[in-house]
Coordinates of C-alpha atoms and ligand atoms in Angstrom, one line a residue:
M1 CA 148.9 109.9 140.2
C2 CA 148.8 113.7 140.7
G3 CA 151.7 115.4 142.2
I4 CA 152.3 118.7 143.9
I5 CA 155.2 121.1 144.3
G6 CA 155.3 124.5 145.9
Y7 CA 158.1 127.1 146.5
I8 CA 158.2 130.3 148.5
G9 CA 161.6 132.1 148.9
T10 CA 163.8 134.5 147.1
K11 CA 164.8 132.6 144.0
K12 CA 162.9 132.5 140.8
A13 CA 160.2 130.0 141.5
S14 CA 159.4 128.7 138.0
P15 CA 162.6 126.6 137.3
I16 CA 162.4 125.1 140.9
L17 CA 158.9 124.1 140.3
I18 CA 159.4 122.5 137.0
N19 CA 162.4 120.6 138.3
G20 CA 160.3 119.4 141.2
L21 CA 157.6 118.3 138.8
L22 CA 160.2 116.4 136.8
R23 CA 161.1 114.5 140.0
L24 CA 157.4 113.6 140.4
E25 CA 157.1 112.3 136.9
Y26 CA 157.4 108.7 138.1
R27 CA 154.0 108.9 139.7
G28 CA 152.4 108.9 136.2
Y29 CA 150.4 111.9 135.0
D30 CA 148.9 113.4 131.8
S31 CA 149.3 117.2 132.1
A32 CA 151.4 119.6 134.2
G33 CA 151.3 123.3 135.1
I34 CA 152.6 126.1 137.4
S35 CA 151.3 129.3 138.8
T36 CA 153.4 132.1 140.3
V37 CA 152.8 135.3 142.1
E38 CA 154.1 138.1 139.6
K39 CA 154.2 141.9 140.1
N40 CA 151.1 142.3 138.0
G41 CA 149.2 139.5 139.5
L42 CA 149.0 135.7 139.3
S43 CA 150.4 133.9 136.3
I44 CA 149.4 130.4 135.0
M45 CA 151.3 128.2 132.6
K46 CA 150.0 124.7 131.9
D47 CA 149.3 122.1 129.2
K48 CA 148.6 118.6 128.7
G49 CA 151.6 116.2 128.0
R50 CA 155.0 116.0 129.5
V51 CA 156.5 118.3 132.1
K52 CA 159.3 119.3 129.9
N53 CA 156.7 120.8 127.5
L54 CA 156.4 123.6 130.1
Y55 CA 159.9 124.9 129.2
N56 CA 158.5 125.6 125.7
L57 CA 155.5 127.7 126.7
K58 CA 155.5 131.3 125.6
G59 CA 156.4 133.6 128.4
I60 CA 157.7 131.0 130.8
D61 CA 161.1 132.6 130.9
D62 CA 159.6 135.9 131.8
L63 CA 158.2 134.7 135.1
D64 CA 160.1 136.4 137.9
G65 CA 157.9 135.5 140.9
T66 CA 159.5 133.9 143.9
I67 CA 156.4 132.1 145.1
G68 CA 154.6 129.5 143.1
I69 CA 152.6 126.2 143.1
A70 CA 152.9 123.4 140.5
H71 CA 151.1 120.2 139.7
T72 CA 151.1 117.0 137.6
R73 CA 147.6 115.8 136.9
W74 CA 146.4 112.3 136.4
A75 CA 142.9 112.7 135.0
T76 CA 139.9 111.8 137.3
H77 CA 137.3 114.4 136.3
G78 CA 137.5 115.4 132.6
K79 CA 139.9 114.3 130.0
P80 CA 143.6 115.3 129.8
S81 CA 143.5 118.8 128.3
K82 CA 144.9 122.3 128.9
E83 CA 141.7 123.5 130.4
N84 CA 141.5 120.6 132.9
S85 CA 145.1 120.9 133.9
H86 CA 146.0 122.5 137.2
P87 CA 146.6 125.1 138.5
H88 CA 142.9 126.5 138.4
M89 CA 142.0 130.1 139.0
D90 CA 138.7 131.7 140.2
N91 CA 136.8 133.9 137.8
S92 CA 138.4 137.2 139.1
K93 CA 141.9 135.6 138.7
S94 CA 142.7 136.4 142.3
F95 CA 143.3 132.9 143.7
S96 CA 145.3 130.0 142.2
V97 CA 144.9 126.4 143.4
V98 CA 146.4 123.0 142.8
H99 CA 144.7 119.9 144.2
N100 CA 145.4 116.3 144.7
G101 CA 142.4 114.1 145.7
I102 CA 138.8 114.0 144.7
I103 CA 136.0 116.4 145.7
E104 CA 132.9 114.1 146.0
N105 CA 130.3 116.9 146.3
Y106 CA 131.7 119.1 143.5
N107 CA 128.5 119.0 141.5
E108 CA 126.5 120.4 144.3
L109 CA 129.1 123.0 145.1
K110 CA 129.3 123.9 141.3
N111 CA 125.6 124.4 141.2
F112 CA 125.7 126.5 144.3
L113 CA 128.5 128.7 142.8
K114 CA 126.7 128.9 139.4
G115 CA 123.7 130.2 141.3
K116 CA 126.0 133.0 142.7
G117 CA 127.1 133.9 139.1
Y118 CA 130.3 132.0 138.9
N119 CA 131.3 130.5 135.5
F120 CA 133.3 127.3 134.9
Y121 CA 135.7 126.5 132.1
S122 CA 136.9 123.1 132.9
Q123 CA 135.3 119.7 133.7
T124 CA 137.3 119.3 136.8
D125 CA 136.2 119.1 140.5
T126 CA 139.1 121.4 141.4
E127 CA 137.9 124.5 139.6
I128 CA 135.1 124.9 142.3
V129 CA 137.9 125.5 144.9
P130 CA 139.4 128.9 143.9
N131 CA 135.8 130.1 143.2
L132 CA 134.6 128.9 146.6
I133 CA 137.5 130.7 148.2
H134 CA 136.7 133.8 146.3
Y135 CA 133.0 133.6 147.5
Y136 CA 134.0 133.4 151.1
Y137 CA 136.8 135.9 150.8
S138 CA 134.4 138.5 149.4
K139 CA 131.9 137.9 152.3
D140 CA 134.6 138.6 155.0
S141 CA 134.9 142.3 155.9
N142 CA 137.9 141.8 158.2
N143 CA 141.0 142.7 156.1
D144 CA 143.8 141.3 158.3
K145 CA 146.6 139.0 157.1
Y146 CA 144.5 135.8 157.6
R147 CA 141.6 136.8 155.5
V148 CA 142.5 134.3 152.7
L149 CA 143.2 131.7 155.3
R150 CA 139.7 132.0 156.8
A151 CA 138.2 131.8 153.2
V152 CA 140.2 128.6 152.6
Q153 CA 138.9 127.2 155.9
S154 CA 135.3 128.0 155.1
A155 CA 135.7 126.4 151.7
C156 CA 137.3 123.3 153.3
K157 CA 134.2 123.0 155.6
D158 CA 132.0 122.6 152.5
I159 CA 134.1 120.2 150.6
K160 CA 133.6 116.5 151.0
G161 CA 136.3 114.1 149.8
S162 CA 140.0 114.1 149.8
Y163 CA 142.4 116.9 149.1
A164 CA 145.8 118.4 149.4
F165 CA 145.6 122.0 148.3
E166 CA 148.2 124.7 147.6
I167 CA 146.8 128.1 147.3
I168 CA 148.3 131.5 146.3
S169 CA 146.5 134.8 145.9
K170 CA 147.1 138.3 144.7
Y171 CA 145.7 139.3 148.0
M172 CA 148.6 137.7 149.9
P173 CA 151.6 138.2 147.6
N174 CA 154.1 137.1 150.2
N175 CA 152.4 134.0 151.4
M176 CA 151.1 130.6 150.5
I177 CA 148.4 128.4 152.2
V178 CA 148.4 124.6 152.1
V179 CA 145.9 122.2 153.7
R180 CA 145.3 118.4 153.5
K181 CA 142.7 115.8 154.2
D182 CA 143.3 112.2 153.1
S183 CA 145.9 113.1 150.5
P184 CA 149.7 113.4 151.2
L185 CA 151.4 116.7 151.6
V186 CA 154.7 117.7 153.3
I187 CA 156.5 121.0 153.9
G188 CA 160.2 121.1 153.5
K189 CA 161.9 123.9 155.6
G190 CA 164.8 125.7 154.0
D191 CA 166.9 128.7 155.0
G192 CA 164.8 131.7 154.0
E193 CA 162.7 129.5 151.8
N194 CA 160.2 126.8 152.1
Y195 CA 159.1 124.0 149.9
V196 CA 155.8 122.0 149.6
S197 CA 155.4 118.6 148.0
S198 CA 153.2 115.6 147.8
D199 CA 156.3 113.5 147.9
I200 CA 159.4 113.8 150.0
P201 CA 162.0 112.7 147.3
A202 CA 160.9 115.5 145.0
I203 CA 162.3 118.2 147.4
L204 CA 165.0 116.1 149.2
S205 CA 167.8 117.8 147.2
F206 CA 166.7 121.2 148.8
T207 CA 166.2 120.1 152.4
K208 CA 166.1 117.2 154.7
D209 CA 163.8 118.9 157.3
F210 CA 160.1 118.3 156.9
Y211 CA 156.9 119.1 158.6
L212 CA 154.3 116.4 158.1
L213 CA 150.8 117.8 157.8
N214 CA 148.0 115.8 159.4
D215 CA 144.4 115.7 158.1
N216 CA 142.6 119.1 158.4
E217 CA 145.7 121.0 159.3
F218 CA 146.5 124.3 157.6
A219 CA 149.9 125.9 157.1
F220 CA 150.4 129.6 156.4
L221 CA 153.8 130.0 154.7
S222 CA 156.0 133.1 154.2
K223 CA 159.6 132.6 153.1
D224 CA 160.9 132.9 156.6
N225 CA 158.1 131.4 158.6
I226 CA 155.5 128.7 158.8
E227 CA 152.4 129.0 160.9
F228 CA 150.3 125.8 161.6
F229 CA 146.6 125.9 162.3
D230 CA 144.1 123.2 163.3
I231 CA 140.6 122.8 161.7
N232 CA 139.2 125.7 163.8
L233 CA 142.2 127.9 162.9
N234 CA 143.7 127.6 166.5
K235 CA 147.5 127.9 166.1
I236 CA 149.3 124.7 166.7
D237 CA 153.0 123.6 167.1
K238 CA 154.5 121.0 164.9
K239 CA 157.7 119.2 165.3
I240 CA 160.2 119.0 162.5
D241 CA 161.2 115.6 161.1
S242 CA 164.6 114.9 159.6
I243 CA 164.6 112.5 156.7
E244 CA 167.7 110.3 156.4
W245 CA 167.3 109.6 152.6
N246 CA 170.1 110.9 150.5
A247 CA 168.9 112.9 147.5
S248 CA 171.3 110.9 145.3
A249 CA 169.5 107.7 146.5
A250 CA 166.6 108.9 144.4
D251 CA 168.7 109.2 141.2
K252 CA 169.4 106.5 138.7
N253 CA 173.0 106.0 139.7
G254 CA 174.3 104.9 136.3
F255 CA 171.5 102.4 135.6
E256 CA 169.4 102.7 132.4
D257 CA 166.2 102.7 134.3
Y258 CA 165.1 103.1 137.9
M259 CA 163.6 99.6 137.8
L260 CA 166.9 98.0 137.0
K261 CA 168.7 100.1 139.7
E262 CA 166.1 99.1 142.2
I263 CA 166.3 95.4 141.2
Y264 CA 170.1 95.5 141.9
E265 CA 169.6 97.5 145.2
Q266 CA 167.8 94.6 146.7
P267 CA 170.7 93.0 148.6
S268 CA 171.4 96.4 150.3
A269 CA 167.7 97.2 150.7
I270 CA 167.2 93.8 152.5
R271 CA 170.2 94.5 154.7
E272 CA 168.6 97.9 155.7
T273 CA 165.3 96.1 156.4
I274 CA 167.0 93.7 158.7
G275 CA 169.0 96.6 160.2
S276 CA 169.6 96.0 163.9
R277 CA 166.3 93.9 164.2
L278 CA 168.2 90.5 164.5
P279 CA 170.8 91.0 167.3
E280 CA 172.9 88.0 167.9
N281 CA 171.8 85.8 170.8
E282 CA 169.0 88.1 171.7
P283 CA 165.3 88.3 170.9
C284 CA 164.2 90.2 167.9
N285 CA 164.3 94.0 168.3
F286 CA 161.5 96.0 167.1
E287 CA 162.0 99.4 168.8
D288 CA 158.6 100.7 167.7
L289 CA 156.7 97.7 168.9
N290 CA 156.2 96.7 172.5
F291 CA 153.6 94.0 172.3
S292 CA 153.3 92.0 175.5
K293 CA 152.8 88.3 175.7
E294 CA 149.4 89.1 177.2
F295 CA 148.4 91.3 174.3
L296 CA 149.5 88.9 171.6
S297 CA 147.9 86.0 173.3
S298 CA 144.6 87.9 173.2
I299 CA 144.8 88.1 169.4
N300 CA 142.8 85.2 167.9
K301 CA 142.9 86.3 164.3
M302 CA 145.0 88.5 162.0
Y303 CA 144.4 90.2 158.8
I304 CA 147.0 91.4 156.3
I305 CA 145.5 94.0 154.0
A306 CA 147.2 95.6 151.0
C307 CA 147.1 96.2 147.3
G308 CA 148.9 94.7 144.3
T309 CA 152.5 93.8 145.0
A310 CA 152.2 94.6 148.7
M311 CA 149.2 92.1 148.9
H312 CA 151.5 89.4 147.3
A313 CA 154.0 90.1 150.1
G314 CA 151.3 89.7 152.6
L315 CA 150.5 86.2 151.2
T316 CA 153.9 85.0 152.3
G317 CA 153.4 86.9 155.6
K318 CA 150.3 84.7 156.2
Y319 CA 152.3 81.4 155.7
V320 CA 155.0 82.3 158.1
I321 CA 152.9 84.0 160.8
E322 CA 150.5 81.0 160.8
Q323 CA 153.4 78.5 161.0
L324 CA 155.4 80.2 163.7
C325 CA 152.6 81.7 165.8
N326 CA 149.7 79.3 165.3
I327 CA 147.2 82.3 164.8
P328 CA 145.0 82.2 161.7
V329 CA 145.8 85.0 159.2
T330 CA 143.5 86.2 156.3
V331 CA 145.1 88.1 153.5
D332 CA 142.7 90.6 151.9
I333 CA 142.8 92.9 149.0
A334 CA 142.2 96.4 150.5
S335 CA 139.6 97.4 147.9
E336 CA 137.5 94.3 148.7
F337 CA 138.0 94.4 152.5
R338 CA 136.7 98.0 152.8
Y339 CA 133.4 97.2 151.1
R340 CA 132.4 93.9 152.9
N341 CA 131.7 93.6 156.5
P342 CA 134.8 91.9 157.9
I343 CA 134.5 90.2 161.3
I344 CA 136.9 92.2 163.4
D345 CA 137.0 93.0 167.0
K346 CA 139.4 94.0 169.7
N347 CA 141.1 90.6 169.5
T348 CA 142.0 91.2 165.9
L349 CA 145.3 92.5 164.7
C350 CA 145.2 94.1 161.3
I351 CA 148.5 94.6 159.4
F352 CA 148.5 97.0 156.5
I353 CA 151.3 96.9 154.0
S354 CA 152.0 99.8 151.6
Q355 CA 155.3 100.9 150.0
S356 CA 154.1 104.5 149.6
G357 CA 151.8 104.5 152.6
E358 CA 149.4 106.7 150.6
T359 CA 147.2 104.0 148.8
A360 CA 143.7 105.2 149.2
D361 CA 142.0 101.8 149.5
T362 CA 144.6 100.6 152.1
I363 CA 144.1 103.8 154.2
A364 CA 140.3 103.3 154.0
A365 CA 140.7 99.7 155.1
L366 CA 142.7 100.8 158.0
K367 CA 140.2 103.3 159.2
L368 CA 137.5 100.7 159.0
S369 CA 139.5 98.2 161.1
K370 CA 140.1 100.9 163.7
S371 CA 136.5 101.9 163.8
K372 CA 135.7 98.2 164.6
G373 CA 138.2 98.1 167.4
A374 CA 141.1 96.2 165.9
T375 CA 144.7 96.9 166.7
T376 CA 146.4 98.2 163.6
L377 CA 149.9 97.9 162.5
A378 CA 151.3 99.7 159.4
I379 CA 154.2 98.5 157.3
S380 CA 155.5 101.1 154.9
N381 CA 158.6 102.3 153.2
V382 CA 157.9 106.0 153.7
I383 CA 158.4 107.5 157.1
G384 CA 155.4 109.7 158.1
S385 CA 153.3 108.4 155.2
S386 CA 149.5 108.5 155.8
I387 CA 149.0 104.8 156.9
T388 CA 151.8 105.3 159.5
R389 CA 150.0 108.2 160.9
E390 CA 146.7 106.5 161.0
A391 CA 147.8 103.2 162.4
D392 CA 148.4 102.3 166.1
Y393 CA 151.8 101.0 165.4
S394 CA 154.2 101.4 162.4
I395 CA 157.3 99.6 161.2
Y396 CA 159.3 100.5 158.2
T397 CA 161.0 98.6 155.5
H398 CA 163.8 101.1 155.0
A399 CA 164.3 100.0 151.4
G400 CA 165.0 103.6 150.3
P401 CA 163.0 105.5 147.7
E402 CA 161.3 103.3 145.1
I403 CA 160.8 105.3 141.9
A404 CA 159.9 102.8 139.2
V405 CA 156.1 102.1 139.0
A406 CA 156.8 98.4 139.2
S407 CA 157.6 97.5 142.7
T408 CA 160.7 95.4 143.2
K409 CA 162.9 96.2 146.2
A410 CA 159.9 97.2 148.2
Y411 CA 158.4 93.7 147.7
T412 CA 161.4 91.8 148.8
S413 CA 161.9 94.1 151.8
Q414 CA 158.3 93.7 152.8
V415 CA 158.6 89.9 152.7
T416 CA 161.8 90.1 154.7
L417 CA 160.1 92.3 157.3
L418 CA 157.1 90.1 157.6
N419 CA 159.4 87.1 158.3
I420 CA 161.1 89.1 161.0
L421 CA 157.8 90.2 162.4
A422 CA 156.6 86.6 162.6
I423 CA 159.8 85.7 164.5
Y424 CA 159.1 88.7 166.8
F425 CA 155.5 87.5 167.6
A426 CA 156.7 83.9 168.0
E427 CA 159.4 85.0 170.5
V428 CA 156.9 87.1 172.5
L429 CA 154.4 84.2 172.4
E430 CA 157.0 81.5 172.8
S431 CA 155.1 79.6 170.2
T432 CA 158.1 78.1 168.3
S433 CA 161.2 76.3 169.6
K434 CA 164.4 78.5 170.1
D435 CA 166.3 76.2 167.8
I436 CA 164.0 76.7 164.9
I437 CA 164.0 80.4 165.5
T438 CA 167.8 80.5 165.7
K439 CA 168.1 78.7 162.4
F440 CA 165.6 80.9 160.8
K441 CA 167.3 84.1 161.9
K442 CA 170.6 82.8 160.5
E443 CA 168.8 82.2 157.0
I444 CA 167.4 85.8 157.1
L445 CA 171.0 87.2 157.7
E446 CA 172.1 85.2 154.7
L447 CA 169.4 86.6 152.4
P448 CA 171.4 89.6 150.9
A449 CA 174.2 87.3 149.8
K450 CA 171.6 84.9 148.2
V451 CA 169.8 87.6 146.4
E452 CA 173.2 88.9 145.1
E453 CA 173.8 85.3 143.9
A454 CA 170.4 85.2 142.2
L455 CA 171.1 88.4 140.3
K456 CA 173.8 86.5 138.4
C457 CA 171.1 84.8 136.3
S458 CA 170.6 88.1 134.5
D459 CA 172.3 87.0 131.3
D460 CA 170.4 83.7 131.0
I461 CA 167.1 85.5 131.7
K462 CA 168.0 88.2 129.0
D463 CA 168.5 85.4 126.5
F464 CA 165.2 83.8 127.4
S465 CA 163.4 87.1 127.2
K466 CA 164.5 87.4 123.6
K467 CA 162.7 84.1 122.9
I468 CA 159.4 85.1 124.3
Y469 CA 159.0 88.8 124.2
Q470 CA 156.5 88.6 121.3
E471 CA 154.2 86.1 123.1
K472 CA 150.5 87.0 123.7
D473 CA 150.1 84.9 126.8
V474 CA 152.4 83.5 129.4
F475 CA 151.4 81.3 132.3
F476 CA 153.0 81.1 135.7
L477 CA 152.7 78.0 138.0
G478 CA 153.7 77.4 141.6
R479 CA 152.7 75.6 144.8
G480 CA 152.7 76.9 148.4
V481 CA 154.8 80.1 148.7
D482 CA 155.9 79.5 145.1
Y483 CA 152.3 80.3 144.0
N484 CA 152.8 83.7 145.7
T485 CA 155.9 84.2 143.6
A486 CA 154.0 83.1 140.5
L487 CA 151.3 85.8 141.2
E488 CA 153.9 88.5 141.7
A489 CA 155.8 87.4 138.6
S490 CA 152.6 87.5 136.6
L491 CA 151.7 91.0 137.8
K492 CA 155.2 92.2 137.0
L493 CA 155.0 90.9 133.5
K494 CA 151.6 92.5 132.9
E495 CA 152.6 95.8 134.2
I496 CA 155.7 96.5 132.2
S497 CA 155.5 94.3 129.2
Y498 CA 151.8 94.5 128.4
I499 CA 151.8 90.7 127.8
H500 CA 148.7 88.9 129.1
S501 CA 149.6 86.5 131.8
D502 CA 148.0 84.5 134.6
A503 CA 149.3 82.6 137.6
Y504 CA 147.8 79.5 138.8
A505 CA 148.3 77.3 141.9
A506 CA 149.8 74.3 140.0
G507 CA 147.3 71.9 141.4
E508 CA 144.4 74.0 140.1
L509 CA 145.6 73.6 136.5
K510 CA 143.4 70.6 135.8
H511 CA 140.3 72.3 137.2
G512 CA 140.1 74.5 134.2
P513 CA 143.1 76.5 133.1
I514 CA 144.8 73.6 131.3
A515 CA 142.2 74.1 128.6
L516 CA 144.3 77.1 127.6
I517 CA 147.5 75.2 127.0
E518 CA 148.3 74.5 123.4
N519 CA 151.3 74.1 121.2
D520 CA 154.1 76.6 122.1
V521 CA 152.4 78.4 124.8
T522 CA 155.0 79.5 127.5
V523 CA 154.5 78.1 131.0
I524 CA 157.0 79.4 133.6
S525 CA 157.1 77.5 136.9
V526 CA 158.9 78.1 140.2
I527 CA 159.9 75.3 142.6
T528 CA 161.6 75.9 145.8
D529 CA 159.9 73.7 148.4
E530 CA 161.3 70.3 148.5
N531 CA 158.0 68.9 149.9
L532 CA 156.2 69.9 146.7
V533 CA 158.7 69.4 144.0
E534 CA 157.2 66.2 142.7
K535 CA 153.7 67.5 142.6
T536 CA 154.7 70.6 140.7
I537 CA 156.9 68.6 138.3
S538 CA 154.0 66.4 137.4
N539 CA 151.9 69.4 136.6
I540 CA 154.7 70.7 134.4
Q541 CA 154.6 67.2 132.6
E542 CA 150.9 67.8 132.0
V543 CA 151.6 71.1 130.1
I544 CA 154.6 69.7 128.3
S545 CA 152.5 66.8 126.9
R546 CA 150.1 69.5 125.5
G547 CA 153.0 71.2 123.7
A548 CA 153.9 74.1 126.1
K549 CA 157.4 75.7 126.1
T550 CA 158.6 75.5 129.7
L551 CA 161.0 77.4 131.9
V552 CA 161.5 76.4 135.5
I553 CA 163.1 78.6 138.1
S554 CA 164.3 76.3 140.9
S555 CA 166.5 76.2 144.0
L556 CA 166.4 72.4 144.0
E557 CA 167.9 69.5 142.1
L558 CA 165.2 68.6 139.7
P559 CA 164.5 65.0 138.5
S560 CA 165.7 64.7 134.9
N561 CA 162.9 65.4 132.5
N562 CA 162.2 67.3 129.3
I563 CA 161.8 70.9 130.6
D564 CA 163.1 73.3 128.0
F565 CA 165.0 75.7 130.2
V566 CA 166.0 75.6 133.9
I567 CA 167.5 78.5 135.9
N568 CA 169.0 77.8 139.2
I569 CA 168.8 80.1 142.2
P570 CA 170.2 79.7 145.7
H571 CA 168.2 77.7 148.2
T572 CA 166.8 79.2 151.4
S573 CA 164.2 78.2 153.9
V574 CA 160.6 78.0 152.5
F575 CA 159.2 81.2 153.9
L576 CA 162.1 83.2 152.6
S577 CA 162.3 81.7 149.2
P578 CA 159.9 84.2 147.6
I579 CA 162.6 86.9 148.2
V580 CA 165.1 84.9 146.1
S581 CA 162.9 83.4 143.6
I582 CA 161.2 86.6 142.5
I583 CA 164.6 88.0 141.2
P584 CA 164.6 86.1 137.9
F585 CA 161.0 87.1 137.3
Q586 CA 161.7 90.8 137.9
L587 CA 164.5 90.7 135.5
L588 CA 162.5 88.7 133.0
S589 CA 159.7 91.4 132.9
Y590 CA 162.4 94.2 132.7
F591 CA 164.2 92.6 129.7
I592 CA 161.0 91.8 127.9
S593 CA 159.9 95.4 128.3
K594 CA 163.2 96.7 127.0
E595 CA 163.1 94.3 124.1
K596 CA 159.7 95.7 123.3
G597 CA 161.0 99.3 123.5
L598 CA 158.6 100.2 126.2
D599 CA 158.9 102.8 129.0
V600 CA 159.9 100.5 131.8
D601 CA 159.7 103.0 134.7
K602 CA 156.4 104.6 133.6
P603 CA 154.2 101.9 132.2
R604 CA 151.0 103.1 130.4
N605 CA 147.9 103.7 132.5
L606 CA 149.7 103.0 135.8
A607 CA 150.6 105.4 138.7
K608 CA 153.2 104.7 141.3
S609 CA 151.0 105.5 144.2
V610 CA 147.2 105.1 143.9
T611 CA 145.9 107.9 146.0
V612 CA 142.3 107.8 144.7
E613 CA 139.9 105.0 144.7
Ligands
AGP1 C1 153.5 97.2 142.0 O1 154.4 96.8 141.0 C2 152.4 97.9 141.6 N1 152.8 99.1 140.9 C3 151.2 98.0 142.5 O2 150.6 96.8 142.5 C4 151.5 98.5 144.0 O3 152.2 97.4 144.7 C5 150.2 98.8 144.6 O4 149.5 99.9 144.0 C6 150.3 99.1 146.2 O5 151.1 100.2 146.3 P1 151.6 100.6 147.8 O6 152.5 99.5 148.2 O7 152.3 101.9 147.7 O8 150.4 100.7 148.7

């Protein structure tokens, strides 16, 4: 997905911008570019392809400007090409703009500008922006220092859609303007210099002090100062936030790929998620939540809404909340939820899960729930991300930056946090016995060690990956929470190995999917629930008798049978088991992807955070 970097200071901007873009590569992109303020006007260097290609562009070393904007593009309007890459300039080459988001009424605005004599050279929605700014700038006769800012504000009033803009201009050679609506943007404050980015990790090595821009807020930057304005250009104060993440936490730390590093970080990420939330002999401690018994008793229905892996985490959240709190929970895919008419009112609690906190569908679903009167609670890994600013309440997974597109540690942290949240609700509601809760808490505290233990299956999984990496189809089976694990395992395999796979609730097999089972097809099952073991085993026998090759991941003693491969993992209570049982599957997808020589961290067609619909 598109990424933004900006720099304003005393150093040469171009290397800082390119380095920042390299840190954004994980988001996925197809072209990159920078624009700087030079003595003789604005420069633009851009091309399709990788960020490192920018180093080879003629003239890049001659750029001396100390103010600049930069962008990685992930095509939405117009194919990946040099012309469509950002930054974009207006016809008079006075304004340079980068943009994340989508301008919904760009055709209408383009026609308007064409009517005023403006020409367009790209197929993008963004190119209208510098021209619209130029249009309003030309109409303003007041030549004070905010003339460009007023033009930007007028342009924003015309634009429908989502945006984070960075704007530089030859008319304000010592300033930069940024504004956002429904697209992420942060400003990093340095000493005599300031940074802008769509992602905190990209500029973490420069500063830990950030201003988080809200929707429709403008920032007018110089190297020493940042002025903030609301939608009507009234000055506003903003408080600075300090981010605890260490810049080195965002590096690979000796691992070959970010994904592998993040898989191995899971014991410590889960420890961070637990943090001080489970104090000994005391109720669960959620410092950011203060739900009363009266409030929670008024909740007669919950929704958990998310996309992809976060939605799979939500599935386990449903099981545990329903069990401990006796409140019905529906899990919804955000992109479906937002376009139906969900039955929500003030007695509904809607929980939104998003690693990035910037997923467009999840944010839209959150806004819809709020508008219908629900109480909203965001679960995110990114402090200050958009969903956390929209929601009534926010809690964080604290898993540290997740860079690989395929989510691993965010998932296990989300499932951990949902379990703790369920305990918190149950304690407030007094809906589960103290003994059960005490036992459950103890199991949660043992999780990091169990995940550590599960990681030891790596060599066996690597061997198995060599046997199946050339498969065309792989099937995953599970019952209960093991079905949730099967779904997540299947998504992981698709994402990074490009092998077609499907996950089925094992009991559904004979209602159709078993027709796909033939000689030598790989079927991988997960069994962690002692109440369901026999049922799943009989489904496995059904596929074995049709010639399938079988692997079972299990935390239980299995009845002796003719399964081809069994990998044992530590046992834990049923609602926690997806945290342990997903580990072999994450490793399996990783090793298959490596065996096939694929780009594990940046799989084709995918972006880390899906900030457009
Ligand atoms: C996970 O491996 C995927 N890349 C994807 O499904 C992801 O979980 C989904 O896009 C949601 O992202 P979010 O958690 O940042 O909202």
